[in-house]
Short mmCIF file of C-alpha atoms in Angstrom, two decimals:
data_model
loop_
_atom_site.label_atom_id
_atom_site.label_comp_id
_atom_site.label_asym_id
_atom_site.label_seq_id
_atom_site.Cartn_x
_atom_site.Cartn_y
_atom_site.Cartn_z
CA UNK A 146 88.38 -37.00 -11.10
CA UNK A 147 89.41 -37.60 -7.37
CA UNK A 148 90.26 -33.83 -7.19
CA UNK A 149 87.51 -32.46 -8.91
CA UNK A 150 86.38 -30.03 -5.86
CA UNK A 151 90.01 -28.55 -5.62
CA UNK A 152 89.94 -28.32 -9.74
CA UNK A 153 86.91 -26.11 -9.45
CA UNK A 154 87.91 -23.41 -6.52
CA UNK A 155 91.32 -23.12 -8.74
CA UNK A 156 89.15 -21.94 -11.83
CA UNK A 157 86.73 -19.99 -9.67
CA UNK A 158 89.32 -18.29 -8.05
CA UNK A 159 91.63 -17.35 -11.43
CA UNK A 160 88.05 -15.82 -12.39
CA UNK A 161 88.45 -13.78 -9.49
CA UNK A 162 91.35 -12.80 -9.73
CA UNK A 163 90.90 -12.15 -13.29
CA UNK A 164 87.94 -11.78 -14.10
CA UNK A 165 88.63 -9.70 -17.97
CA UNK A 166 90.60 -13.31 -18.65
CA UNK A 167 89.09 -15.80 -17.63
CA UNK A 168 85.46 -17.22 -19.25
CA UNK A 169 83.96 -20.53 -18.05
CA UNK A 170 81.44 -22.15 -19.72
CA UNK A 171 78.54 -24.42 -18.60
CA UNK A 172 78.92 -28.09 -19.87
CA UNK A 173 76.33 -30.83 -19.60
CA UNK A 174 77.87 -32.10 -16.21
CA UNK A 175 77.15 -28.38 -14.58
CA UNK A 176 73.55 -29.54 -13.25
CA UNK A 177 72.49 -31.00 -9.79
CA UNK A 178 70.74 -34.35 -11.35
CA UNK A 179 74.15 -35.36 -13.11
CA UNK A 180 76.48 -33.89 -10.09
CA UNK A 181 74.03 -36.81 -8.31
CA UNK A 182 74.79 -39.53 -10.42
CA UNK A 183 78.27 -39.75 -10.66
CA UNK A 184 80.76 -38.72 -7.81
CA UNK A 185 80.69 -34.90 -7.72
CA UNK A 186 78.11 -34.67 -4.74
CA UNK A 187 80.10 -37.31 -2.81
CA UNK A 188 83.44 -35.76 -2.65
CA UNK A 189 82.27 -32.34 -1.19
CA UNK A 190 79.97 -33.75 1.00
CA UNK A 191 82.57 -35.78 2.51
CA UNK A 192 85.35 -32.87 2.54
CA UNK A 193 82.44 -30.19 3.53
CA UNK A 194 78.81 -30.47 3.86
CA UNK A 195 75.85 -30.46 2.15
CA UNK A 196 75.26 -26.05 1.76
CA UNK A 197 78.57 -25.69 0.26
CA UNK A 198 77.25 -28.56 -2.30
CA UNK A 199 74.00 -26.22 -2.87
CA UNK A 200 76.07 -23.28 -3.55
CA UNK A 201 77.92 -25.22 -5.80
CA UNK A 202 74.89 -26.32 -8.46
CA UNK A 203 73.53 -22.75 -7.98
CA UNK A 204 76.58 -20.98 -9.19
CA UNK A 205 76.81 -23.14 -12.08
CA UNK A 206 73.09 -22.39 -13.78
CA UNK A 207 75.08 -19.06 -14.02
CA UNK A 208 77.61 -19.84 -16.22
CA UNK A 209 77.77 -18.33 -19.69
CA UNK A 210 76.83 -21.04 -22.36
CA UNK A 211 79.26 -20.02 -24.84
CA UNK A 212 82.30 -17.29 -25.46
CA UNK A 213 82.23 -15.17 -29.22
CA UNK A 214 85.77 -14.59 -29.82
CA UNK A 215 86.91 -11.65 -32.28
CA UNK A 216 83.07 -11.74 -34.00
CA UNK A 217 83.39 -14.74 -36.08
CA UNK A 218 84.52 -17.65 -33.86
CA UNK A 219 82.13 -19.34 -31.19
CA UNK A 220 82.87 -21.40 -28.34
CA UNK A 221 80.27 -24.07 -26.48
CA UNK A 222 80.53 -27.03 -24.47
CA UNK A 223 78.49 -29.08 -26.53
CA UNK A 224 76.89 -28.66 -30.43
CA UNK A 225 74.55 -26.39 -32.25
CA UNK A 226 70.75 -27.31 -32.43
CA UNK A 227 68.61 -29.03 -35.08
CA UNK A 228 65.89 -25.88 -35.34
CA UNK A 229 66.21 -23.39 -38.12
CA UNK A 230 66.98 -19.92 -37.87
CA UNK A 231 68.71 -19.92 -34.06
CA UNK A 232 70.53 -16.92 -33.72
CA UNK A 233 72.91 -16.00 -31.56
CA UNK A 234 71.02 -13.47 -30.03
CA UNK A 235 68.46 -15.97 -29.65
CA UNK A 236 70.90 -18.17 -27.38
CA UNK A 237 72.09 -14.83 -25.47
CA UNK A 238 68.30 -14.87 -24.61
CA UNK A 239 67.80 -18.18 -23.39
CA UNK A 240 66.34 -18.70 -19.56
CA UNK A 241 69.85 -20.39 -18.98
CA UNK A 242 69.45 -20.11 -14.88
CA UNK A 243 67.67 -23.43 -14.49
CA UNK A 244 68.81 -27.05 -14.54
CA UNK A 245 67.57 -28.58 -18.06
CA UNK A 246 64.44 -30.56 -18.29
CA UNK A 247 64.28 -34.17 -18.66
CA UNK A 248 65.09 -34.72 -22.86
CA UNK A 249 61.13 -34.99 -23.71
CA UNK A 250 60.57 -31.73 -22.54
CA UNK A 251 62.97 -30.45 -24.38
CA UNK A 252 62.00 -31.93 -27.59
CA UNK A 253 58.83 -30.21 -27.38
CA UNK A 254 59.91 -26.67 -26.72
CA UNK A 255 61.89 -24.48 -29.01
CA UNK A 256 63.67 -22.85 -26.50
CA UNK A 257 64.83 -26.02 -24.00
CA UNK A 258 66.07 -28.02 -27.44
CA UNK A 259 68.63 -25.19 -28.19
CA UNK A 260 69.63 -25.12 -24.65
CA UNK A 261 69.54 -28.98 -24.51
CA UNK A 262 72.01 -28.97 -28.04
CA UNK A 263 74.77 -26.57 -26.95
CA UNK A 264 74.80 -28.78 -24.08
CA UNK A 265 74.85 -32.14 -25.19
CA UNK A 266 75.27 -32.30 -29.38
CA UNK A 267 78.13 -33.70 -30.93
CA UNK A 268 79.17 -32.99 -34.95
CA UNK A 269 78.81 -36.43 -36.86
CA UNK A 270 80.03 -36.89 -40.72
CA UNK A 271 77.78 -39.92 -41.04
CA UNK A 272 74.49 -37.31 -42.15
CA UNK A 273 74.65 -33.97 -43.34
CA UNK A 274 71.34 -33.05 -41.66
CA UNK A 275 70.75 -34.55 -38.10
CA UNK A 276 70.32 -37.71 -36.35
CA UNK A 277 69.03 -38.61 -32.94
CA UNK A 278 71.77 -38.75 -30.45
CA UNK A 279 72.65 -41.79 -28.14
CA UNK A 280 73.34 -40.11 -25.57
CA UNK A 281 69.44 -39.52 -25.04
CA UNK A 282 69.76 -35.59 -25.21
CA UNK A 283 71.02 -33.50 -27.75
CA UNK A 284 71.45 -34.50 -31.57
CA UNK A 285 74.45 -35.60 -34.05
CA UNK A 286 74.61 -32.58 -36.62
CA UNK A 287 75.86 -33.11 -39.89
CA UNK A 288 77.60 -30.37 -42.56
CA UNK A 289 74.43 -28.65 -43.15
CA UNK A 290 73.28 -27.74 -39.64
CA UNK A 291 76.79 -25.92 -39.75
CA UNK A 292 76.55 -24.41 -42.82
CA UNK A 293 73.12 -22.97 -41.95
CA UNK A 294 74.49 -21.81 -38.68
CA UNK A 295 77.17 -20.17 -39.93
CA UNK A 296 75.58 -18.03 -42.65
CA UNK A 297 73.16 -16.97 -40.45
CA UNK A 298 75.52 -15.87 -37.83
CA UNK A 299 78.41 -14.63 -39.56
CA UNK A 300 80.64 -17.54 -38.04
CA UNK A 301 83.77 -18.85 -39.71
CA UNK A 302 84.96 -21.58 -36.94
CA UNK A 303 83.02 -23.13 -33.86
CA UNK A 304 85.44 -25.07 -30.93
CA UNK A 305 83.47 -27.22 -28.66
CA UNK A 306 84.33 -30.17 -26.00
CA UNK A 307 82.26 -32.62 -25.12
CA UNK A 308 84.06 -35.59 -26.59
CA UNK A 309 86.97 -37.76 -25.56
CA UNK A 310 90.00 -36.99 -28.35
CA UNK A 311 92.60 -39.63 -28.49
CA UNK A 312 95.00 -37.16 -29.78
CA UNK A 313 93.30 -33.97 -27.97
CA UNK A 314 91.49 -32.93 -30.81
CA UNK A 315 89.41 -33.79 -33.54
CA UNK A 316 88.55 -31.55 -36.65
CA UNK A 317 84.72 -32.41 -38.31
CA UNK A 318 82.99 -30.22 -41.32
CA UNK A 319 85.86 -29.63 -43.42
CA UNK A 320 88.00 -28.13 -40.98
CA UNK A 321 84.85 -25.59 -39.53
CA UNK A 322 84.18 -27.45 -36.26
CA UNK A 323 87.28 -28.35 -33.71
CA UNK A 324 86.84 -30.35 -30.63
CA UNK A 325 89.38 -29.86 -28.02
CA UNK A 326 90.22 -31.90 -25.03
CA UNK A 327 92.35 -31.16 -22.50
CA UNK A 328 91.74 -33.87 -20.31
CA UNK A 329 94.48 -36.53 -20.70
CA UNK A 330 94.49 -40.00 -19.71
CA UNK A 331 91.12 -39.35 -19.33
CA UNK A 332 89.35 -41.05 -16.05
CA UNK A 333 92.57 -42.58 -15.47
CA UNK A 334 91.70 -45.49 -17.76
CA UNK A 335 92.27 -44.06 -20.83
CA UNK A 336 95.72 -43.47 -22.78
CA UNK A 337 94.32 -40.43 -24.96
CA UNK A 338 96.13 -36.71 -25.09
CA UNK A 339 94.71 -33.81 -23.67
CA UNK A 340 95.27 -30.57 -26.22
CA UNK A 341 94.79 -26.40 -26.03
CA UNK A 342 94.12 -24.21 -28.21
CA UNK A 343 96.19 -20.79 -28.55
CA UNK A 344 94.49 -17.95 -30.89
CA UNK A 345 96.75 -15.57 -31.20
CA UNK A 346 96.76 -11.84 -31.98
CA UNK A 347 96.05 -10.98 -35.58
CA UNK A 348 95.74 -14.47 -36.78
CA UNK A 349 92.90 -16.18 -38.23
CA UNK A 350 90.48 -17.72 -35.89
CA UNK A 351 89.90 -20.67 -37.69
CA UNK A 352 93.93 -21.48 -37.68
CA UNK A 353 94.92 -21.78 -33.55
CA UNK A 354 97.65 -23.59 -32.49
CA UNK A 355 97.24 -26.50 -30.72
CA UNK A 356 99.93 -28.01 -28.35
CA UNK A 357 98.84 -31.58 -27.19
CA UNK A 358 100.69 -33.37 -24.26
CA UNK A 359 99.93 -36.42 -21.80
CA UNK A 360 99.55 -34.72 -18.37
CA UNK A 361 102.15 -36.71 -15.49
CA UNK A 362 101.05 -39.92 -13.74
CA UNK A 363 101.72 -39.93 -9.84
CA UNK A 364 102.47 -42.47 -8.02
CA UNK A 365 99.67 -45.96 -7.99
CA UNK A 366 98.39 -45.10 -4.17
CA UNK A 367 95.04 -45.84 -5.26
CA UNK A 368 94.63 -49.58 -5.79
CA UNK A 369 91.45 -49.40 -7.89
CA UNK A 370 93.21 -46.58 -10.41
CA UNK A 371 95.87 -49.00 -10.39
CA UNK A 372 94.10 -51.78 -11.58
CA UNK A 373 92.40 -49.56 -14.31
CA UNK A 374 95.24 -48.31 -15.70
CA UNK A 375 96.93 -51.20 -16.16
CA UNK A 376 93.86 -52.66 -17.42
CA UNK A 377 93.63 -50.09 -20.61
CA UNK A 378 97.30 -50.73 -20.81
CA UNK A 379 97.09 -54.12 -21.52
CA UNK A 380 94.66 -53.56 -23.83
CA UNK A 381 96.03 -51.29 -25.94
CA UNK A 382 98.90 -53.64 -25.87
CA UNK A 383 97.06 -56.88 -27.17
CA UNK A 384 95.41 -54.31 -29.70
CA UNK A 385 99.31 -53.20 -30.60
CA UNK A 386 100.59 -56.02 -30.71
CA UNK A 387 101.93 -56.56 -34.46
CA UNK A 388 102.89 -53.04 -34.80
CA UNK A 389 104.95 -53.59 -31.51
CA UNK A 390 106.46 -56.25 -32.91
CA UNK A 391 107.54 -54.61 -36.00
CA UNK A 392 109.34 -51.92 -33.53
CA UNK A 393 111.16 -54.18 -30.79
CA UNK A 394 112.13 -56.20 -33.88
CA UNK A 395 113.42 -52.99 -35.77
CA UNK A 396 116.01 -52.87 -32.11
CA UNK A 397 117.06 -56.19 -32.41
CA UNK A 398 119.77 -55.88 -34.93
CA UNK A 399 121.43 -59.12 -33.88
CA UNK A 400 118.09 -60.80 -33.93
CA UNK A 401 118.46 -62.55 -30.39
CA UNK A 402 115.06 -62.34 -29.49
CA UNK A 403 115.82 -59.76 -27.29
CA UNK A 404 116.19 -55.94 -26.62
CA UNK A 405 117.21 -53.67 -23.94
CA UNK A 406 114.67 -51.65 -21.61
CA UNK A 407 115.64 -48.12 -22.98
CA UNK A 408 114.37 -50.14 -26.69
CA UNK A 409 111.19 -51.66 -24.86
CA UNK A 410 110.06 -47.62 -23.52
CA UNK A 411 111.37 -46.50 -27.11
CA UNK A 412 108.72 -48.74 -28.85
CA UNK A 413 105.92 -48.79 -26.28
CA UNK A 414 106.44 -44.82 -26.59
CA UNK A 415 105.87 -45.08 -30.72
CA UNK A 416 103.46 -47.56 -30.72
CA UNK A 417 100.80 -46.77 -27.96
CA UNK A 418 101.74 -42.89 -28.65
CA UNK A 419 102.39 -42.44 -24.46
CA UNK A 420 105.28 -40.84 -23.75
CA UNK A 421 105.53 -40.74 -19.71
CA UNK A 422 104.30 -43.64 -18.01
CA UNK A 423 106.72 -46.56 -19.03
CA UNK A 424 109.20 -46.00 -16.49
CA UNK A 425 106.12 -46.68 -13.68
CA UNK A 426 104.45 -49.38 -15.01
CA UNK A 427 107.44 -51.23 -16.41
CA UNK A 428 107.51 -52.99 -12.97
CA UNK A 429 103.98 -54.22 -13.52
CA UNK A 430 104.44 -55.48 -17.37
CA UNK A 431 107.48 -56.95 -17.60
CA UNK A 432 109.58 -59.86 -16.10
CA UNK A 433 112.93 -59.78 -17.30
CA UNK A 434 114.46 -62.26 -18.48
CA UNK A 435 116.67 -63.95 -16.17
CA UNK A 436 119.14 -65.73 -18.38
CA UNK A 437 120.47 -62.85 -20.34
CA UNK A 438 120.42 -59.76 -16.93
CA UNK A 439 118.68 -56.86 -17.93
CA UNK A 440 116.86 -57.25 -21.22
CA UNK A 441 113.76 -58.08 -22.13
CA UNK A 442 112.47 -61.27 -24.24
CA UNK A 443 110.16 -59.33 -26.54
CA UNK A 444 108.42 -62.09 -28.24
CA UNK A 445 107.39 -63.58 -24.84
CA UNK A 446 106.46 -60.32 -23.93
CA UNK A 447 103.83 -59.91 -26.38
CA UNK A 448 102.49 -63.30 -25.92
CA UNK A 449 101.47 -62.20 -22.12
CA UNK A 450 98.50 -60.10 -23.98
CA UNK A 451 96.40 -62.46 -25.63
CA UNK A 452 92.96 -63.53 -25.35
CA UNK A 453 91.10 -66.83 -24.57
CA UNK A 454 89.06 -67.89 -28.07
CA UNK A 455 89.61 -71.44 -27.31
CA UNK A 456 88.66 -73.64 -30.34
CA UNK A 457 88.18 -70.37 -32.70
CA UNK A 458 91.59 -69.77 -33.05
CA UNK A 459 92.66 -73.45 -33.45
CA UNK A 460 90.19 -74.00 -36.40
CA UNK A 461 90.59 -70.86 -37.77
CA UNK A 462 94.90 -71.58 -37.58
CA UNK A 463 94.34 -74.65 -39.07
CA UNK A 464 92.18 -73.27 -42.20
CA UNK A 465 94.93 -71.04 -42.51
CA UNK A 466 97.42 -73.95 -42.70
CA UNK A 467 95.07 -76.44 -45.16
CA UNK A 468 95.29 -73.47 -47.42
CA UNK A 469 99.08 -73.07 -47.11
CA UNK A 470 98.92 -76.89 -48.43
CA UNK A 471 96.86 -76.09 -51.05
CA UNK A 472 99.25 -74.13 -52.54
CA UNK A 473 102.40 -76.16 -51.97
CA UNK A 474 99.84 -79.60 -53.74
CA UNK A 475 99.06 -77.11 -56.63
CA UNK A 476 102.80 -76.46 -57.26
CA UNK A 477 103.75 -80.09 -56.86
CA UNK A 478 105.82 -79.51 -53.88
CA UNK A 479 106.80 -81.29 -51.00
CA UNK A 480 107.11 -79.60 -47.89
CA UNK A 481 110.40 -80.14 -48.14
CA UNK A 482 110.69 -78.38 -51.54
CA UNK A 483 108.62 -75.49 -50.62
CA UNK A 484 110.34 -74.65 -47.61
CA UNK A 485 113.62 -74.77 -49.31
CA UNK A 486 112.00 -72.56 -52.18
CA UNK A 487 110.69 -69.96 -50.22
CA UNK A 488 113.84 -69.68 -47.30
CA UNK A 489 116.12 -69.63 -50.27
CA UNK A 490 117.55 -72.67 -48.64
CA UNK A 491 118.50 -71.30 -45.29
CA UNK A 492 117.73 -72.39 -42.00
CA UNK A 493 113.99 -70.22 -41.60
CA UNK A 494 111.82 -68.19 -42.84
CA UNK A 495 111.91 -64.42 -40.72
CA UNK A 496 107.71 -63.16 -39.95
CA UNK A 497 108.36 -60.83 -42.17
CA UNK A 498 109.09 -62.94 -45.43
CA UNK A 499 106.62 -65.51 -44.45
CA UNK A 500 103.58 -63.05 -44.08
CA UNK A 501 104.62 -61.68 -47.97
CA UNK A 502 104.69 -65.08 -48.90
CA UNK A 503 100.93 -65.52 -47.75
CA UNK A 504 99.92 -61.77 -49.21
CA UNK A 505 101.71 -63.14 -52.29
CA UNK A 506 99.39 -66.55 -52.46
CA UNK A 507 96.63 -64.34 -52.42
CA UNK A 508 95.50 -64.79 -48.38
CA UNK A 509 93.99 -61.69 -48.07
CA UNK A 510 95.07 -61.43 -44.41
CA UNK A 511 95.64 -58.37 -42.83
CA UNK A 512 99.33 -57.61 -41.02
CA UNK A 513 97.93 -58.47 -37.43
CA UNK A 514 96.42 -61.63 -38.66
CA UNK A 515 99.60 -62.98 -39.98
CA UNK A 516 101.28 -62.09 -37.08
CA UNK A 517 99.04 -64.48 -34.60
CA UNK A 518 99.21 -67.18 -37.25
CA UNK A 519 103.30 -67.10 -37.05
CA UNK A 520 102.92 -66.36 -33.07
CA UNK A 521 100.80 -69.98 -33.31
CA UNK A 522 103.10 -72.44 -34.87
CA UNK A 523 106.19 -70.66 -34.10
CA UNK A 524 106.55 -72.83 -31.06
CA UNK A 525 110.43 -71.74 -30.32
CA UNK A 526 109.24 -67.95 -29.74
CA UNK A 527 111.98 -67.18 -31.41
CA UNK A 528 110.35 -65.32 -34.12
CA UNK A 529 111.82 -67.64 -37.21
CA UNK A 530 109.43 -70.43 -38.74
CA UNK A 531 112.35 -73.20 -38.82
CA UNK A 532 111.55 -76.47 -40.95
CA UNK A 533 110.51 -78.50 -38.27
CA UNK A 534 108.10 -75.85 -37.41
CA UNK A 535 107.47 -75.72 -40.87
CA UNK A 536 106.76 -79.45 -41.22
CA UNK A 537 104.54 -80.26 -38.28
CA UNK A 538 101.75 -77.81 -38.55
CA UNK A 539 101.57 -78.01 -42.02
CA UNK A 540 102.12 -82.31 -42.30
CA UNK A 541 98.79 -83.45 -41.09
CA UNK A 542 97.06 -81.39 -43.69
CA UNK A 543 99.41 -82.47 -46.86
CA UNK A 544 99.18 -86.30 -45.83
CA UNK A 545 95.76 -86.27 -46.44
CA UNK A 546 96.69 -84.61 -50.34
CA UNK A 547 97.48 -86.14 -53.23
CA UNK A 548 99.90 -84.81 -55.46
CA UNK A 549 99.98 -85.33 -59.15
CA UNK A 550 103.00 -88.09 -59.27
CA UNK A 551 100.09 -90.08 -57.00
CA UNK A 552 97.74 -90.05 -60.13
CA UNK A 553 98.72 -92.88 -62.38
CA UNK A 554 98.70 -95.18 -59.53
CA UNK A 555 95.30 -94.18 -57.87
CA UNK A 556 93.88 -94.51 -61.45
CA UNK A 557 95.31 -97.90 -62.13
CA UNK A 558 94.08 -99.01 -58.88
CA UNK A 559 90.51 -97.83 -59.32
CA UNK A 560 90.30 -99.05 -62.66
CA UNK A 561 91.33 -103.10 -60.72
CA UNK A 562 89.14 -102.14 -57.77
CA UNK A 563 86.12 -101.18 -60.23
CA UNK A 564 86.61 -104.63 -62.54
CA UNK A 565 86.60 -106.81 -59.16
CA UNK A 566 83.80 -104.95 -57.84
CA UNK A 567 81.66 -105.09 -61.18
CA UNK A 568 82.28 -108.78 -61.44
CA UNK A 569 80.86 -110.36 -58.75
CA UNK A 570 77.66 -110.13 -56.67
CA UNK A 571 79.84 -111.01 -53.36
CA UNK A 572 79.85 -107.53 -52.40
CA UNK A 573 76.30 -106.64 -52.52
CA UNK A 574 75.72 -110.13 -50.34
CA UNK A 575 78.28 -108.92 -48.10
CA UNK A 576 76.54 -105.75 -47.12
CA UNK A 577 73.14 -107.60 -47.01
CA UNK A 578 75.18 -109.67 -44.37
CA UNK A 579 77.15 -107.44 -42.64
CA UNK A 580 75.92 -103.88 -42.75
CA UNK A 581 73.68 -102.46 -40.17
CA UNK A 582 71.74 -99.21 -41.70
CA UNK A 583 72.53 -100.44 -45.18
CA UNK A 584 76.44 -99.36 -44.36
CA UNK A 585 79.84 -101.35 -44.24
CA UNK A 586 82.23 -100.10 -41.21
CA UNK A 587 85.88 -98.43 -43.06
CA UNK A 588 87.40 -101.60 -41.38
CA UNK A 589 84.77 -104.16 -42.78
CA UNK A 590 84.44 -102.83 -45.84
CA UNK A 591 88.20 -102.92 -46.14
CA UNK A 592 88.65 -106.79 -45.16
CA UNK A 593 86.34 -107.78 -47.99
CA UNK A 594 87.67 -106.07 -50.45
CA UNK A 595 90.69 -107.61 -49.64
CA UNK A 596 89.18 -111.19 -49.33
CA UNK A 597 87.67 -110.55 -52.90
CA UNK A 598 91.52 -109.42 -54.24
CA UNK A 599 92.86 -112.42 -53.19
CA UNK A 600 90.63 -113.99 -55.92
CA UNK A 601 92.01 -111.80 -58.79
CA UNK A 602 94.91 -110.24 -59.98
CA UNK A 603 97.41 -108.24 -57.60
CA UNK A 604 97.14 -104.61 -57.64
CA UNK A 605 99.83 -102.51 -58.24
CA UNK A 606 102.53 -102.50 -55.64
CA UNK A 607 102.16 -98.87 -53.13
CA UNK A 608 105.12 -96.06 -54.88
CA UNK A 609 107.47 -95.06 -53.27
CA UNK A 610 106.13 -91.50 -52.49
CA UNK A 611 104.11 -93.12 -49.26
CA UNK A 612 100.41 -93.08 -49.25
CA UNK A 613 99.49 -93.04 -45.56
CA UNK A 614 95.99 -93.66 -45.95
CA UNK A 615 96.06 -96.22 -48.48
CA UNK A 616 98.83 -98.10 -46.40
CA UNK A 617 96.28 -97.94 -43.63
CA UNK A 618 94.20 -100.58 -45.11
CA UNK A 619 95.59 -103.96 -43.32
CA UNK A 620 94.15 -105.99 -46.98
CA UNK A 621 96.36 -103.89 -48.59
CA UNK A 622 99.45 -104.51 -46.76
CA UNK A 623 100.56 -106.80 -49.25
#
């Protein structure tokens, strides 16, 4: 972090000043080569000078690797290694004062790949032996590697870091390997917890208690952190966004659409799990809505964090809808009829009906996806599907159905088209005529078959029920 110079002199001086309480441990980023790369170097060198730097990287190749607490509980920055039989007198052995090799050196020697893996390894349920890692040092270890560690050593827990927690910690191996970390908001992009964990006195060390918080955000001097922050925020908002829903709408008892800012930090607290910063970025999220003082219009809120899929989202809403139509042709509905069926005859249909309605026709959408098909055609925003809504995204899909009162007609129809057709050799001679690439235009094709009606009996006059595409046909019109 921006601090991370003054962070370091406080530890280094509570070791001094307690030195019988206070154990650091040397974690992958303790080395010159990675101090380099990201912004370590930088910050003392522009604060101090180069020599304090120096000092620096040579006090950490001094740093303990790991801590042994109470005989059967071991603590490392990183993860154990893949080799057999590593002890840990073994690792209390190692030629620690050095900066690790490059990875390939380290894969070839014994010694560097158990430095390298209580470094840089990482616990993985995905194998219970050991995979390659992608960080490009150390190694994912599986169940085994612990087990085989353990019996060896005598070990009944291992805590390690190393990995970003979005709750603090994370438990892997049945319970056996805890990763703690206490860094929260973590680069000051991220929204995760930091955690501790407290052994006590006479307790079990594979039981501590862990207290997890979300460390204080300052004030936004820093444009760039700013930016960042807000960034992740927005993020994790578009990624919230149904269960966000489900919580301002849980406020709005009255269901005006709206809620009060006290509600809005409420849900943003249970939802995106961040309990401090609403009050500072409110500012930067929301524009209240003018018309009704100070509230906010939640709906419109949520419809700030979307992304730009273009077409996608179009075709995929309207293979959503064609299937909704499906259904309502299947049933012999009209719209009309299956609105009023499933509202019960009121006025709309609430999100929360409608998406058990589509679970219920056998959709197979999940809770988010029915939520940005409603957000799509509910064009008031006002979180109801009204009829009219209703009507015209689905209308457009069920004029081009047929439903089943249709079917005596269309049959009796064919069965006149089929006996004109069959009893002449116009036709053929009108596509020898006409057609260019052996094919009739709709509108051609349409005009003689009227021209060769005229010369036998009417067909049946169009129902009542409306066929739009047959009514298109001008020959027909009659």
């Amino acid at each position: 972090g921006p601090q991370a110079s003054e962070v370091l002199f406080l530890l280094y001086a509570y070791k001094l000043v307690y030195p019988h309480y206070v154990f650091l441990h040397r974690g992958n980023h303790e080395e010159k080569r990675i101090n380099k790369l990201y912004t370590f170097e930088g910050q003392v060198r522009s604060v101090y000078d180069s020599r304090l730097f120096d000092h620096i990287c040579s006090s950490f190749i001094l740093l303990p690797l790991g801590t042994l607490l109470n005989r059967h509980c071991l603590i490392i920055h990183g993860g154990l290694p893949k080799d057999t039989g590593v002890t840990l007198e073994e690792i209390q052995l190692l030629n620690r004062k050095q900066d690790l090799p490059k990875p390939a050196l380290c894969k070839a020697n014994r010694e560097l790949s158990i430095f390298e893996a209580i470094l840089w390894s990482d616990p993985v349920e995905t194998t219970d032996d050991w995979l390659p890692s992608n960080r490009g040092s150390g190694i994912l270890f599986g169940k085994n590697v612990t087990r085989h560690f353990f019996e060896i050593n005598d070990l009944q827990f291992l805590v390690r870091s190393h990995q970003l927690c979005v709750s603090g910690r994370k438990y892997n191996h049945a319970k056996k390997v805890m990763t703690i970390f206490s860094a929260s908001y973590y680069c000051g992009v991220n929204t995760n917890k930091g955690a501790i964990a407290v052994f006590e006195y006479g307790e079990p060390v594979s039981n501590p208690k862990i207290h997890e918080y979300h460390a204080e955000i300052g004030g936004f001097d820093d444009a760039e952190l700013k930016l960042q922050t807000l960034n992740r925020i927005r993020a994790d908002i578009f990624k919230k966004r149904r269960k966000l829903y489900e919580y301002f709408s849980s406020y709005d008892e009255d269901r005006t659409g709206t809620i009060t800012r006290k509600e809005w930090i409420k849900a943003m607290t249970k939802a995106l799990k961040l309990p401090s910063v609403w009050s500072k970025v409110f500012p930067y999220l929301v524009v209240k809505d003018s018309d009704v003082g100070n509230t906010i219009h939640y709906l419109a809120f949520l419809d700030r964090f979307k992304l730009d899929v273009g077409d996608d989202v179009r075709k995929w809403t309207k293979g959503i809808s064609k299937k909704l139509v499906d259904v309502i042709v299947s049933n012999g509905w009209t719209l009309r009829t299956a609105f009023d069926t499933w509202s019960k005859k009121r006025k709309s249909i609430g999100y929360s009906r409608f998406g058990s309605l589509l679970n219920e026709c056998g959709f197979g959408m999940s809770k988010t996806m029915i939520y940005d098909y409603l957000r799509r055609i509910d064009k008031k925003k006002d979180g109801k599907i009204a009829y009219s809504e209703f009507s015209d995204v689905l209308k457009p899909h069920f004029n081009r159905c047929v439903t089943e009162e249709d079917y005596p007609w269309i049959h009796s129809s064919l069965q006149q088209l089929a006996s004109v057709i069959s009893n002449t050799e116009n036709l053929r001679l009108a596509f020898n005529i006409h057609a260019h690439k052996k094919s009739l235009s709709f509108k051609a094709f349409s005009k003689y078959l009227g021209e060769l009606h005229q010369q036998t009996q009417h067909l049946p006059e169009l129902p009542d029920s409306n066929m739009p595409q047959i009514e298109a046909i001008p020959a027909y019109s009659d």
